[in-house]
């Protein structure tokens, strides 16, 4: 992992964090749809 390019690491971390955020939001309030 340390050998990955910084851009790839940032992109991967961002996508993973975004997915976890959406999953947590959906789990917390499934009846409310986010306005994105």
PDB file of C-alpha atoms in Angstrom:
ATOM      1  CA  UNK A   1       0.000   0.000   0.000  1.00  0.00           C
ATOM      2  CA  UNK A   2       2.816   2.411   0.795  1.00  0.00           C
ATOM      3  CA  UNK A   3       4.089   1.988  -2.766  1.00  0.00           C
ATOM      4  CA  UNK A   4       0.851   3.205  -4.301  1.00  0.00           C
ATOM      5  CA  UNK A   5       0.813   6.662  -5.926  1.00  0.00           C
ATOM      6  CA  UNK A   6      -0.643   9.331  -3.605  1.00  0.00           C
ATOM      7  CA  UNK A   7      -3.429  10.092  -6.088  1.00  0.00           C
ATOM      8  CA  UNK A   8      -4.564   6.456  -6.164  1.00  0.00           C
ATOM      9  CA  UNK A   9      -4.476   6.237  -2.368  1.00  0.00           C
ATOM     10  CA  UNK A  10      -6.501   9.430  -1.962  1.00  0.00           C
ATOM     11  CA  UNK A  11      -9.032   8.301  -4.556  1.00  0.00           C
ATOM     12  CA  UNK A  12      -9.407   4.859  -2.978  1.00  0.00           C
ATOM     13  CA  UNK A  13      -9.714   6.271   0.537  1.00  0.00           C
ATOM     14  CA  UNK A  14     -12.255   8.823  -0.677  1.00  0.00           C
ATOM     15  CA  UNK A  15     -14.406   6.201  -2.403  1.00  0.00           C
ATOM     16  CA  UNK A  16     -14.302   3.869   0.607  1.00  0.00           C
ATOM     17  CA  UNK A  17     -15.175   6.685   2.997  1.00  0.00           C
ATOM     18  CA  UNK A  18     -17.992   7.853   0.712  1.00  0.00           C
ATOM     19  CA  UNK A  19     -19.422   4.317   0.551  1.00  0.00           C
ATOM     20  CA  UNK A  20     -19.266   3.936   4.333  1.00  0.00           C
ATOM     21  CA  UNK A  21     -20.877   7.344   4.813  1.00  0.00           C
ATOM     22  CA  UNK A  22     -23.756   6.474   2.478  1.00  0.00           C
ATOM     23  CA  UNK A  23     -24.208   3.081   4.124  1.00  0.00           C
ATOM     24  CA  UNK A  24     -24.312   4.652   7.578  1.00  0.00           C
ATOM     25  CA  UNK A  25     -26.781   7.325   6.415  1.00  0.00           C
ATOM     26  CA  UNK A  26     -29.051   4.720   4.822  1.00  0.00           C
ATOM     27  CA  UNK A  27     -28.902   2.561   7.946  1.00  0.00           C
ATOM     28  CA  UNK A  28     -29.627   5.494  10.259  1.00  0.00           C
ATOM     29  CA  UNK A  29     -32.531   7.007   8.316  1.00  0.00           C
ATOM     30  CA  UNK A  30     -33.820   4.774   5.476  1.00  0.00           C
ATOM     31  CA  UNK A  31     -37.011   6.809   5.043  1.00  0.00           C
ATOM     32  CA  UNK A  32     -35.106  10.057   4.404  1.00  0.00           C
ATOM     33  CA  UNK A  33     -33.471  10.381   0.983  1.00  0.00           C
ATOM     34  CA  UNK A  34     -30.350  12.582   0.813  1.00  0.00           C
ATOM     35  CA  UNK A  35     -30.543  15.524  -1.591  1.00  0.00           C
ATOM     36  CA  UNK A  36     -27.330  15.093  -3.553  1.00  0.00           C
TER      37      UNK A  36
END
